[in-house]
Tab-separated table of C-alpha atoms and ligand atoms in Angstrom:
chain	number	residue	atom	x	y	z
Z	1	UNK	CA	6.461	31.836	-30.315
Z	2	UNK	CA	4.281	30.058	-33.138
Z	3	UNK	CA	1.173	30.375	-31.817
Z	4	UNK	CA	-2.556	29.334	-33.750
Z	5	UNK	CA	-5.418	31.405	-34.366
Z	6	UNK	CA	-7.018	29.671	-31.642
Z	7	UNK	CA	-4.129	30.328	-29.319
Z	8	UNK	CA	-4.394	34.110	-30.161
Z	9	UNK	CA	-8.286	33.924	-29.414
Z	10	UNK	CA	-7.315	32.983	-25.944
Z	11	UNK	CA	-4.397	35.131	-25.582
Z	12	UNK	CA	-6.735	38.102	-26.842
Z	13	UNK	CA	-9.412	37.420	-24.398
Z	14	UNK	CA	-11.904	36.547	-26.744
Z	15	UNK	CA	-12.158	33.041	-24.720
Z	16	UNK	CA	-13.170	34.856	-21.696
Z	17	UNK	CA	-10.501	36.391	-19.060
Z	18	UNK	CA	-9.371	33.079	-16.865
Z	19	UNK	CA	-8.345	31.441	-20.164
Z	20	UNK	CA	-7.190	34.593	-21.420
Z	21	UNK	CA	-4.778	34.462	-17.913
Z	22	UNK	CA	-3.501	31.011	-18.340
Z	23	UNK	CA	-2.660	31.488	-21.423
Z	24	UNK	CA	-0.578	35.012	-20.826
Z	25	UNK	CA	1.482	32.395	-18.650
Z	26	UNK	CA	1.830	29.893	-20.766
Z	27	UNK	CA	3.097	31.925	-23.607
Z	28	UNK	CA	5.576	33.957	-21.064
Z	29	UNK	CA	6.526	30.868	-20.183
Z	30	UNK	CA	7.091	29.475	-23.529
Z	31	UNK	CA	9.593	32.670	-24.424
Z	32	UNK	CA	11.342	32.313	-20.929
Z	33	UNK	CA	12.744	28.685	-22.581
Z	34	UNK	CA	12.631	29.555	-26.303
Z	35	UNK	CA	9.706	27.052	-27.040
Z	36	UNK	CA	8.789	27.432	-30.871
Z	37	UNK	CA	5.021	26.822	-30.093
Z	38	UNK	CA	2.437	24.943	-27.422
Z	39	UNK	CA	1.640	21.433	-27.834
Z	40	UNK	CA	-1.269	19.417	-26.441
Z	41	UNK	CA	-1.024	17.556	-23.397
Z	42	UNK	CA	-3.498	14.545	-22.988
Z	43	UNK	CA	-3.371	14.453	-18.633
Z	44	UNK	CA	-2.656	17.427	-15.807
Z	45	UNK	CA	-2.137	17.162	-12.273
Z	46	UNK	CA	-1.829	20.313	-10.081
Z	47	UNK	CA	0.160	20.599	-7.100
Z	48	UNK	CA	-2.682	23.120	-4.884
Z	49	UNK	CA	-0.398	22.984	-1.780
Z	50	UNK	CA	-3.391	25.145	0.326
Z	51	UNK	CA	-1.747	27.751	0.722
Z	52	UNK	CA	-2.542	31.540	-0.256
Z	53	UNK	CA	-0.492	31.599	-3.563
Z	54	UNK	CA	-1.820	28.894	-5.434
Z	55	UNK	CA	-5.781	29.389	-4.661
Z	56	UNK	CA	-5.701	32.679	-5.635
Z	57	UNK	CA	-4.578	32.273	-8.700
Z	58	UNK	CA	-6.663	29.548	-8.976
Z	59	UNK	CA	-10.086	31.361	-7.929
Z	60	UNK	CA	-8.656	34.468	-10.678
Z	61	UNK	CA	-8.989	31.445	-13.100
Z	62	UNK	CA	-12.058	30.266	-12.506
Z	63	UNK	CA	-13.588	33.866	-11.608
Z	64	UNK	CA	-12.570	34.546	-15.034
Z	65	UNK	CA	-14.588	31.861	-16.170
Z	66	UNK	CA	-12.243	29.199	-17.131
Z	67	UNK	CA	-12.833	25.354	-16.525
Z	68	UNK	CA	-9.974	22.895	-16.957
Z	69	UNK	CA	-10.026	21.273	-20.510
Z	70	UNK	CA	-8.028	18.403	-19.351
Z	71	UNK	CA	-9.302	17.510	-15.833
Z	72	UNK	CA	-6.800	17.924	-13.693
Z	73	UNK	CA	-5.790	15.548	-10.231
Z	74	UNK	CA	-5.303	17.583	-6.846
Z	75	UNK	CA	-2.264	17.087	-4.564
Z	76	UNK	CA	-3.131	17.136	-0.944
Z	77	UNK	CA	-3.971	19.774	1.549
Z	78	UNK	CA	-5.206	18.607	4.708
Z	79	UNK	CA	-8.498	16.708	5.612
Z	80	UNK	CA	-10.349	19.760	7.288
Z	81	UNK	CA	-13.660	17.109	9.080
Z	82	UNK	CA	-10.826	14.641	10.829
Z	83	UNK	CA	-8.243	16.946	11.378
Z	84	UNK	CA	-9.811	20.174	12.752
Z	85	UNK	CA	-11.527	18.143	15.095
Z	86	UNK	CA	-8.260	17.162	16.675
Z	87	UNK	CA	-5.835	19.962	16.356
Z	88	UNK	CA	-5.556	23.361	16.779
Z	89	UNK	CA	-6.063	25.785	13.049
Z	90	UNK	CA	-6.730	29.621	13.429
Z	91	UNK	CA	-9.728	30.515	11.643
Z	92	UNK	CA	-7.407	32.119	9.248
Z	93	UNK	CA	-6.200	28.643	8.200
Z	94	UNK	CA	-9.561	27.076	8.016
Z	95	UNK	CA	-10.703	29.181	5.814
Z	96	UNK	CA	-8.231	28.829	3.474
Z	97	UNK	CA	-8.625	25.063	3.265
Z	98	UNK	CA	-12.185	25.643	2.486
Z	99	UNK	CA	-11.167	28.221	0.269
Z	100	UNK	CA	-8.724	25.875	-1.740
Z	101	UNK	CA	-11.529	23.342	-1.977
Z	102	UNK	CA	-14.268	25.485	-3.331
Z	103	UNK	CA	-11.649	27.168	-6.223
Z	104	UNK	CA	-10.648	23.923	-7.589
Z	105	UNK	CA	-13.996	22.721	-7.415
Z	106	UNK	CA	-15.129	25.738	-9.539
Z	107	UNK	CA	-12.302	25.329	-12.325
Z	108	UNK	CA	-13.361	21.850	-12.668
Z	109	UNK	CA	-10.319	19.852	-11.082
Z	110	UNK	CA	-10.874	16.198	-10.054
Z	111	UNK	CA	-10.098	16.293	-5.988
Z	112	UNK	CA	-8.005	13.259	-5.308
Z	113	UNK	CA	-5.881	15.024	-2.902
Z	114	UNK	CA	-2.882	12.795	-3.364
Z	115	UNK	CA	0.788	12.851	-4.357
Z	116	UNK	CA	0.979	10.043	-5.980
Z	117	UNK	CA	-1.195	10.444	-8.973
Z	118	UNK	CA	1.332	7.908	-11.213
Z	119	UNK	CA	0.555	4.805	-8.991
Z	120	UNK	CA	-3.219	4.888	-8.853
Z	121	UNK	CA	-5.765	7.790	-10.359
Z	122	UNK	CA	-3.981	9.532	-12.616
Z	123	UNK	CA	-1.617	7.365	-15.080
Z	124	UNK	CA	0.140	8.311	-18.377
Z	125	UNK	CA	1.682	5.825	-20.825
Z	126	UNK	CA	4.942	5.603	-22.217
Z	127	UNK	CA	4.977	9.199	-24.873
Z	128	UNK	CA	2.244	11.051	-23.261
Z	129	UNK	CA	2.879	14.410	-23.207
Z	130	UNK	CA	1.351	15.633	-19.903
Z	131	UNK	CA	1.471	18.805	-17.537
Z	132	UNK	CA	2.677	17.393	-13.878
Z	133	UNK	CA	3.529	19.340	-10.714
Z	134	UNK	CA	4.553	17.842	-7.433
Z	135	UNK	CA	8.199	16.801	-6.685
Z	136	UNK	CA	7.631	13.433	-6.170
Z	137	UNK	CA	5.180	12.470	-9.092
Z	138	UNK	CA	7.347	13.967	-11.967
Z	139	UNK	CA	10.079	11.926	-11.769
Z	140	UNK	CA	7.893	8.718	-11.534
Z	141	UNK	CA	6.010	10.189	-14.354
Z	142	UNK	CA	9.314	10.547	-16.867
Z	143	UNK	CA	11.071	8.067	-15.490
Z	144	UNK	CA	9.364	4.723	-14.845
Z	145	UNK	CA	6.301	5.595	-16.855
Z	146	UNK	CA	8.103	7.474	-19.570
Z	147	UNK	CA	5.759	10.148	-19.914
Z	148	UNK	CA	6.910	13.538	-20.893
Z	149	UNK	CA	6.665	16.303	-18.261
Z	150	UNK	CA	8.399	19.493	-17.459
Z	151	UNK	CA	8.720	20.414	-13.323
Z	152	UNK	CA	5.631	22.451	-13.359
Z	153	UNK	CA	4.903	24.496	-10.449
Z	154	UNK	CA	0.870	24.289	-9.589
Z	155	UNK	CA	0.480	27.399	-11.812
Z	156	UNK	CA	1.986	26.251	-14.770
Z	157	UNK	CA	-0.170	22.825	-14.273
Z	158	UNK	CA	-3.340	24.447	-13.622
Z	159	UNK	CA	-2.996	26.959	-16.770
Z	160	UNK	CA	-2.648	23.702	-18.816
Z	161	UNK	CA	-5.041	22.129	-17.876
Z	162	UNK	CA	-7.034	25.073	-18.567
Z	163	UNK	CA	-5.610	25.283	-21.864
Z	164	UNK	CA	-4.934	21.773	-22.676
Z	165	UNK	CA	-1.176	23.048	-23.727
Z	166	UNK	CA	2.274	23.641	-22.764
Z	167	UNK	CA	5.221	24.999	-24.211
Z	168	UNK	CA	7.113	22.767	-26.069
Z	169	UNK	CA	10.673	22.453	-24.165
Z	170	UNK	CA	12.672	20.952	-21.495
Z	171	UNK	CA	11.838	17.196	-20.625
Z	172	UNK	CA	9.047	16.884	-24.128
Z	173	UNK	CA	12.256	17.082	-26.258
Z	174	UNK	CA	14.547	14.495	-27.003
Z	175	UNK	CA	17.788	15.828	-26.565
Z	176	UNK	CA	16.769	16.840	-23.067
Z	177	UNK	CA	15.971	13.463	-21.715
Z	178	UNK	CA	19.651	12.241	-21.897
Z	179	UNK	CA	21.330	11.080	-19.442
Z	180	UNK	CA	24.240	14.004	-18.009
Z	181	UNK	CA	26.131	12.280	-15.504
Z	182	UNK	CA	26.797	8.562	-14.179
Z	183	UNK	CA	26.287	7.315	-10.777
Z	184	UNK	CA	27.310	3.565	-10.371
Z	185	UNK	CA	25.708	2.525	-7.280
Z	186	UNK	CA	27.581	-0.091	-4.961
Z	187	UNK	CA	25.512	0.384	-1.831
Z	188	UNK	CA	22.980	-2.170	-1.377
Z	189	UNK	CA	19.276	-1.200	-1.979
Z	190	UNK	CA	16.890	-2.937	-0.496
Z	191	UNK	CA	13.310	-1.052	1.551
Z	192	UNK	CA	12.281	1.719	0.116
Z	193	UNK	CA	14.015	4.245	2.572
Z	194	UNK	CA	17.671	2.934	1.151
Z	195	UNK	CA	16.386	4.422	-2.417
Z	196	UNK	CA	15.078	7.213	-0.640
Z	197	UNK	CA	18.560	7.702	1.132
Z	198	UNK	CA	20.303	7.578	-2.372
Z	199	UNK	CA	17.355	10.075	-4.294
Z	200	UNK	CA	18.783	12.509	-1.294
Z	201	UNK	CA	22.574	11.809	-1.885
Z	202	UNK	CA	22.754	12.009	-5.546
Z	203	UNK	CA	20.149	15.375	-5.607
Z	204	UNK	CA	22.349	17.196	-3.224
Z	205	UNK	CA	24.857	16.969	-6.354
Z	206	UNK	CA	22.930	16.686	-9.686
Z	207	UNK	CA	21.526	19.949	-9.446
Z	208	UNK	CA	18.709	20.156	-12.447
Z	209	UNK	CA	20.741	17.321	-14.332
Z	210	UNK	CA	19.426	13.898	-15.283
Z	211	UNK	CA	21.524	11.079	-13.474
Z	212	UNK	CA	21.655	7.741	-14.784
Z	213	UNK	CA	22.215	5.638	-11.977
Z	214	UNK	CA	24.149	1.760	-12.919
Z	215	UNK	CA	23.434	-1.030	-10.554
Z	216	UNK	CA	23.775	-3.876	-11.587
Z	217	UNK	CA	24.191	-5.805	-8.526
Z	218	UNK	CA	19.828	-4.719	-8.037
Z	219	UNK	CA	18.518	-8.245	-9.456
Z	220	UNK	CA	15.196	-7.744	-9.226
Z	221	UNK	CA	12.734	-4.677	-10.057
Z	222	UNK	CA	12.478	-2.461	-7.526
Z	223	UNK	CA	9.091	-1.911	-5.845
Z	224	UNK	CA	6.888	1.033	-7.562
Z	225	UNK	CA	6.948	2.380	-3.592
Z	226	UNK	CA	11.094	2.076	-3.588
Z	227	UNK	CA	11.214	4.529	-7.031
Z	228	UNK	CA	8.509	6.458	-5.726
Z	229	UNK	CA	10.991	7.466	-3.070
Z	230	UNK	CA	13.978	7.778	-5.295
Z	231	UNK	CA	12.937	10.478	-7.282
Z	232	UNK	CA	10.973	12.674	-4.428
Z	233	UNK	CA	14.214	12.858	-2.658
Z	234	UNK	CA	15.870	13.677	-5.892
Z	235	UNK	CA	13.397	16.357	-6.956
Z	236	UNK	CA	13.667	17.899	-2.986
Z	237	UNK	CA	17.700	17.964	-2.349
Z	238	UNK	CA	17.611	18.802	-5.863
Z	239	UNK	CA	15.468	19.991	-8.949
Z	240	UNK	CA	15.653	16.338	-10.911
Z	241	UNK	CA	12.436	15.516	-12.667
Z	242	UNK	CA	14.285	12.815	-14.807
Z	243	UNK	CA	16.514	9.840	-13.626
Z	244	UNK	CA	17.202	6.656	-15.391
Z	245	UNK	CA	17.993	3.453	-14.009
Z	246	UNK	CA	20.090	1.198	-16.455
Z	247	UNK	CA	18.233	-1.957	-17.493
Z	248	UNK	CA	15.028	-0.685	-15.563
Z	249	UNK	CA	13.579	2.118	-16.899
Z	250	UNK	CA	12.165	2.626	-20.325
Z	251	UNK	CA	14.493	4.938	-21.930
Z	252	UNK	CA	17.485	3.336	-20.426
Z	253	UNK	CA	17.700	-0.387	-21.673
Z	254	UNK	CA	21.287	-0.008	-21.857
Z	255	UNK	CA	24.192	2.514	-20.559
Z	256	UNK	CA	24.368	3.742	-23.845
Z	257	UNK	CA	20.813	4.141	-24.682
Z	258	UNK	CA	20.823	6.129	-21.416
Z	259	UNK	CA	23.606	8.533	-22.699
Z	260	UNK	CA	21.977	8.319	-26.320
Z	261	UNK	CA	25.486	8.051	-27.722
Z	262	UNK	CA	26.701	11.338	-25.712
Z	263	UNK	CA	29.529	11.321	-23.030
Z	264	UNK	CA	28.588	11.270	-19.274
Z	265	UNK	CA	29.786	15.052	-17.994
Z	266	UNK	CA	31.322	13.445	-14.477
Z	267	UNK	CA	31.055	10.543	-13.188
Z	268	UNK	CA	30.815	8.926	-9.292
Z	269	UNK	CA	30.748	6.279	-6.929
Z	270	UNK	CA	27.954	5.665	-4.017
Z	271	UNK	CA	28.739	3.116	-1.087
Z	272	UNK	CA	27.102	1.899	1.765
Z	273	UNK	CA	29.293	4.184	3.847
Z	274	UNK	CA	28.292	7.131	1.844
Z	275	UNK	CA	24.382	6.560	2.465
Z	276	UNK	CA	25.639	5.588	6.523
Z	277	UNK	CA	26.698	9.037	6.668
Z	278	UNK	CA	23.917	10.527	4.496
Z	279	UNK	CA	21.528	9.540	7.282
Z	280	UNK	CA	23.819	10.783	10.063
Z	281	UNK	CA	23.272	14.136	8.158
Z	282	UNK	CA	20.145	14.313	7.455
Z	283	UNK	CA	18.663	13.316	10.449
Z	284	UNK	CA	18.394	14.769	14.092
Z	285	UNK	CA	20.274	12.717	17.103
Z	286	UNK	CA	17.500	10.366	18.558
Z	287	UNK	CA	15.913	11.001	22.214
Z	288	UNK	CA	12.101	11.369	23.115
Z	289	UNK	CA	8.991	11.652	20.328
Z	290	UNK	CA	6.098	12.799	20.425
Z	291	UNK	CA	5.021	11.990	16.415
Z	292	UNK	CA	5.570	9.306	14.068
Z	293	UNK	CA	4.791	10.904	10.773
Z	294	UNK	CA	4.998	8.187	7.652
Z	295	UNK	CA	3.444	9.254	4.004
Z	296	UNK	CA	5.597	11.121	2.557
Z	297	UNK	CA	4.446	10.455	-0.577
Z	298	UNK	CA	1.651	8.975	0.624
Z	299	UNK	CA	1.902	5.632	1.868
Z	300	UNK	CA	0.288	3.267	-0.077
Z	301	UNK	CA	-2.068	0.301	1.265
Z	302	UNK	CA	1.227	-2.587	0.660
Z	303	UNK	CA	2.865	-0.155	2.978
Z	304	UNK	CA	0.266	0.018	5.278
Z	305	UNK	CA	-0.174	-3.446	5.783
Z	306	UNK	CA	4.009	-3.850	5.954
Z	307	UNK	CA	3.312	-1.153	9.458
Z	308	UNK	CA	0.861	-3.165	10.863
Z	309	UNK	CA	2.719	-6.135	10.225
Z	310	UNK	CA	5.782	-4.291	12.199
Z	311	UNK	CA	3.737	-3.357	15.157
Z	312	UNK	CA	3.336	-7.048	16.054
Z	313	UNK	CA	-0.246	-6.009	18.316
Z	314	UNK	CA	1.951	-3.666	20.625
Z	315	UNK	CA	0.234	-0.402	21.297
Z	316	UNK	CA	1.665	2.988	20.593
Z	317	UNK	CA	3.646	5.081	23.748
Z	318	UNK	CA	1.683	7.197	25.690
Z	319	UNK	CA	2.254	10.622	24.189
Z	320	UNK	CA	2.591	9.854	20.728
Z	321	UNK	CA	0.885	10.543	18.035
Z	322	UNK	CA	1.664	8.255	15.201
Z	323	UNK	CA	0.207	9.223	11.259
Z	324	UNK	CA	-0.039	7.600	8.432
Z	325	UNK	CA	-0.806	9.953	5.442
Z	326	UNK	CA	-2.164	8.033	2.185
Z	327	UNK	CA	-4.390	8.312	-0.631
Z	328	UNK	CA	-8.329	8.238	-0.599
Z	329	UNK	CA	-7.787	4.899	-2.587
Z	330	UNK	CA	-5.568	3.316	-0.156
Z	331	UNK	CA	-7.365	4.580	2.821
Z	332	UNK	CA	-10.890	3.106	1.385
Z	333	UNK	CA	-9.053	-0.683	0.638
Z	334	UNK	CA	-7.924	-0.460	4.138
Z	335	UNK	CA	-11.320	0.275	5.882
Z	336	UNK	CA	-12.448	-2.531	4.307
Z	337	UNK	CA	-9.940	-5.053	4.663
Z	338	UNK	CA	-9.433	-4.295	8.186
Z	339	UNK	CA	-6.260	-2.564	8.592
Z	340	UNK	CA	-7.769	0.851	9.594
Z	341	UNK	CA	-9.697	-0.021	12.329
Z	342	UNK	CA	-6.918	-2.930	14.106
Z	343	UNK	CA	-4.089	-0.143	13.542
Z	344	UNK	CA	-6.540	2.254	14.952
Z	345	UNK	CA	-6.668	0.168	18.440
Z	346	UNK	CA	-2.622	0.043	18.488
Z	347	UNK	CA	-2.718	4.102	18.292
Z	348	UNK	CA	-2.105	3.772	14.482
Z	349	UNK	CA	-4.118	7.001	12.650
Z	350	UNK	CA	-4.348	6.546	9.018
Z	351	UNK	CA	-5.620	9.726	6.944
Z	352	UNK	CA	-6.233	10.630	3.560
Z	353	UNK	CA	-6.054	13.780	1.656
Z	354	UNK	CA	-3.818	15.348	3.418
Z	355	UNK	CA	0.142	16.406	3.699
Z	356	UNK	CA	2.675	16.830	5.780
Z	357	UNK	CA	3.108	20.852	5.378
Z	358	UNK	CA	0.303	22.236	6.579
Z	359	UNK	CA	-0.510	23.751	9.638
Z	360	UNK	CA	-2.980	21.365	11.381
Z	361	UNK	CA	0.446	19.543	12.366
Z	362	UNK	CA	1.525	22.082	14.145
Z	363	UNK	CA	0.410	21.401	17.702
Z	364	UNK	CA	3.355	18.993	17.854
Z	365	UNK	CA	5.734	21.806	17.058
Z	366	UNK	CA	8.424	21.831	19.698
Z	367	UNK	CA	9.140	18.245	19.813
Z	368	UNK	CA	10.337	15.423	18.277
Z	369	UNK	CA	9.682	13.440	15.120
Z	370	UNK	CA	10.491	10.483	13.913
Z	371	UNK	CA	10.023	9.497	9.920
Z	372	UNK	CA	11.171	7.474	6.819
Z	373	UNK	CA	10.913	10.224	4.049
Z	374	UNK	CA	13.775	13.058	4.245
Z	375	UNK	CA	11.622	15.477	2.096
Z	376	UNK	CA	8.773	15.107	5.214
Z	377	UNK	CA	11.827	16.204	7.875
Z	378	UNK	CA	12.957	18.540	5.402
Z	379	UNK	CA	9.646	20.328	5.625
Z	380	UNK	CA	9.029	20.082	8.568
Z	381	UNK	CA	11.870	21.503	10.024
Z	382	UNK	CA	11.325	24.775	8.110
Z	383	UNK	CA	7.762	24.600	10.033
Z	384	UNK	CA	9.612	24.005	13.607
Z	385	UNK	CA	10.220	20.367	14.288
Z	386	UNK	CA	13.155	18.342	13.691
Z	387	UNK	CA	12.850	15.207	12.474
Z	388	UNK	CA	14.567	12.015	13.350
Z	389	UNK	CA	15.137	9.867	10.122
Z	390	UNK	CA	15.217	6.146	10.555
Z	391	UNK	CA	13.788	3.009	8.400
Z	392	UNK	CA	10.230	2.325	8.703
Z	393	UNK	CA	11.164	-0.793	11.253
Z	394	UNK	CA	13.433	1.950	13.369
Z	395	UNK	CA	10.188	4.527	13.349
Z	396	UNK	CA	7.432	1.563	14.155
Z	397	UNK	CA	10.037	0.942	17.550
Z	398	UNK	CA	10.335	4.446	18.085
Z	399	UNK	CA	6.524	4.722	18.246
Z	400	UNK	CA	6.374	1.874	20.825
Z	401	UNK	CA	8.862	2.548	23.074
Z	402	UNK	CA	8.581	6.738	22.872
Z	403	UNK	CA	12.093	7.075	22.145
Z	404	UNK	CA	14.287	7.445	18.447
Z	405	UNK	CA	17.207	5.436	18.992
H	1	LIG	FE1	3.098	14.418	-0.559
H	1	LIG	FE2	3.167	16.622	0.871
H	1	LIG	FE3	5.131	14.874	1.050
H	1	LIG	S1	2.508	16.449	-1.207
H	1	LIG	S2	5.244	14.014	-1.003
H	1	LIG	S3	2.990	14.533	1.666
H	1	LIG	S4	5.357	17.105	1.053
């Protein structure tokens, strides 16, 4: 790799050890996928998931002495004051949260704790080239923004925005945001759950390939929450940071634009019947809940006011807890307009900064789930609760009546 005398400061140590660090990865990196030198990046957001991995290598970072050159957004951990105060964490767990916190305060990292950086706090324009991590927010990032990111892990985020560089490959080059393969879409799309449903069919298949997905019987633009969806259940039943939609997204005005003059590699066919029997897959039989989990990515205030709208004043079943997970932003606008505190009297929790992998959930392990987001039963289940999957109207009814039909 083609690297500056500035670059071989760092890489020498001569910028201090944490930056010396990041930049060992970045350039290891960078020769893992041929990259002929770094370029700049102008925005970062780090996927810090809590967990052991990820704040030790941020606290060897910052113990180094590094501080993030391009301030970096935070994806969620869990909201230790609410939370702890209501579930059962082993000190072990606590003090990792509080451990997360303090390391990417240190390094310098804006704490927004939210997945969905694109909609709200953190928001590139059409070019940038930026360093994202999360599985939701890269695809919305190169997709509907058209923003240039690799699928960083938190590591490779955090060294960049340490550095304020990444190698130059993948998804910032051209010939790599093509479209590979065709999907024409007959099933109708309409909530934000149906374009979750198809994000899940068409990963299982597309592997690390970019779909272009035809549809031309979608009049209108979909909803920023409905695309949100798409591409976190791409980027979870399969690696896709990049999708376009034809006549919707930037870099896909037109089929062939979409292609850019190449030949799809396969091409296929989704129906309604093939998302009927996605969900039958996907999801656990119904029966008896005890936790309506919604938020994942977090829900955003439109959605929050579409739940309360749903719950008509009925109060949530004895014995279940429901959750809504959302962003600081969100949660703030609903204090204040209301929402909070009338959803609150119908058994309706919303909280902020938090997801839906970590362990402060797990007192409902052991029963039953119900939620609109695959990738949130996907986790879960790995954790020890199956999820039933239904659309948000199906999950607001299972919370009343106790039971997932
Ligand atoms: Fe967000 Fe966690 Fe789901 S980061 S998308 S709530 S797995």
């Amino acid at each position: 790799m083609l690297l500056t005398d500035e670059e071989k400061r760092m890489l020498e140590g001569q910028c201090g050890k944490g930056v010396m660090k990041a930049m060992e990865l970045l350039v290891a990196l960078g020769k893992a996928f041929d990259a002929e030198r770094l370029i700049p990046v102008t925005r970062t957001h780090v996927a810090l998931s809590g967990q052991e991995g990820d704040t030790y290598w941020c606290g060897l970072l910052a113990d180094g002495g590094a501080r993030c050159t391009v301030i970096p957004t935070t994806n969620p951990a869990w909201d230790v004051a609410s939370l702890t105060k209501r579930y059962d964490v082993t000190a072990e767990e606590l003090d990792l949260a509080l451990r997360t916190v303090d390391v990417y305060r240190r390094i310098g990292a804006a704490l927004t704790f939210c997945c969905t950086p694109g909609l709200g706090t953190n928001v590139p324009a059409f070019g940038e080239h930026v360093a994202f991590s999360e599985s939701s927010a890269t695809p919305y990032v190169n997709s509907i923004l058209g923003a240039r990111t690799n699928r960083e892990s938190s590591v490779s985020a955090l060294a960049a925005a340490v550095v304020g560089k990444t190698p130059l490959y993948g998804l910032h080059l051209d010939e790599n945001r093509r479209g590979q393969f065709l999907v024409r879409v007959e099933a109708p799309l309409g909530e934000p759950y149906d374009w979750g449903l198809l994000g899940w069919y068409v990963g299982r298949f597309a592997g690390s390939r970019v779909p272009v997905l035809h549809m031309p019987h979608v009049g209108s633009r979909p909803s920023p929450e409905s695309l949100l969806y798409l591409g976190a259940e791409l980027n979870t039943s399969g690696a896709v940071p990049m999708y376009h939609i034809v006549g919707i997204t930037p870099e896909a005005q037109t089929l062939e634009k979409a292609f850019g003059g190449s030949v799809p590699e396969a091409e296929c066919v989704v129906t309604k019947r093939d998302l009927r029997e996605q969900e039958d897959a996907v999801s656990e039989k119904g029966g008896r809940i005890n936790l309506v989990m919604l938020g994942c990515p977090h829900y955003t205030y439109a959605q929050i006011r579409e739940v309360e709208r749903l719950m008509k004043g009925r109060h949530v079943r004895d014995g279940v807890a429901f959750w809504i997970l959302t962003s600081y932003d969100a949660l703030e606008l609903a204090s204040r307009s209301g929402e909070r505190e009338r959803l609150a009297e119908l058994g309706v929790d919303l909280v902020a900064d938090t997801c839906i992998d970590e362990p402060c959930w797990k007192s409902f392990e052991g029963g039953l789930g119900v939620t609109d987001s695959p990738k949130c039963a996907y986790y879960r289940e790995r954790r020890g609760q199956p999820f039933v999957i239904r659309r948000l109207s199906g999950c607001v009814e299972a919370a009343v009546c106790g039971e997932a039909l």
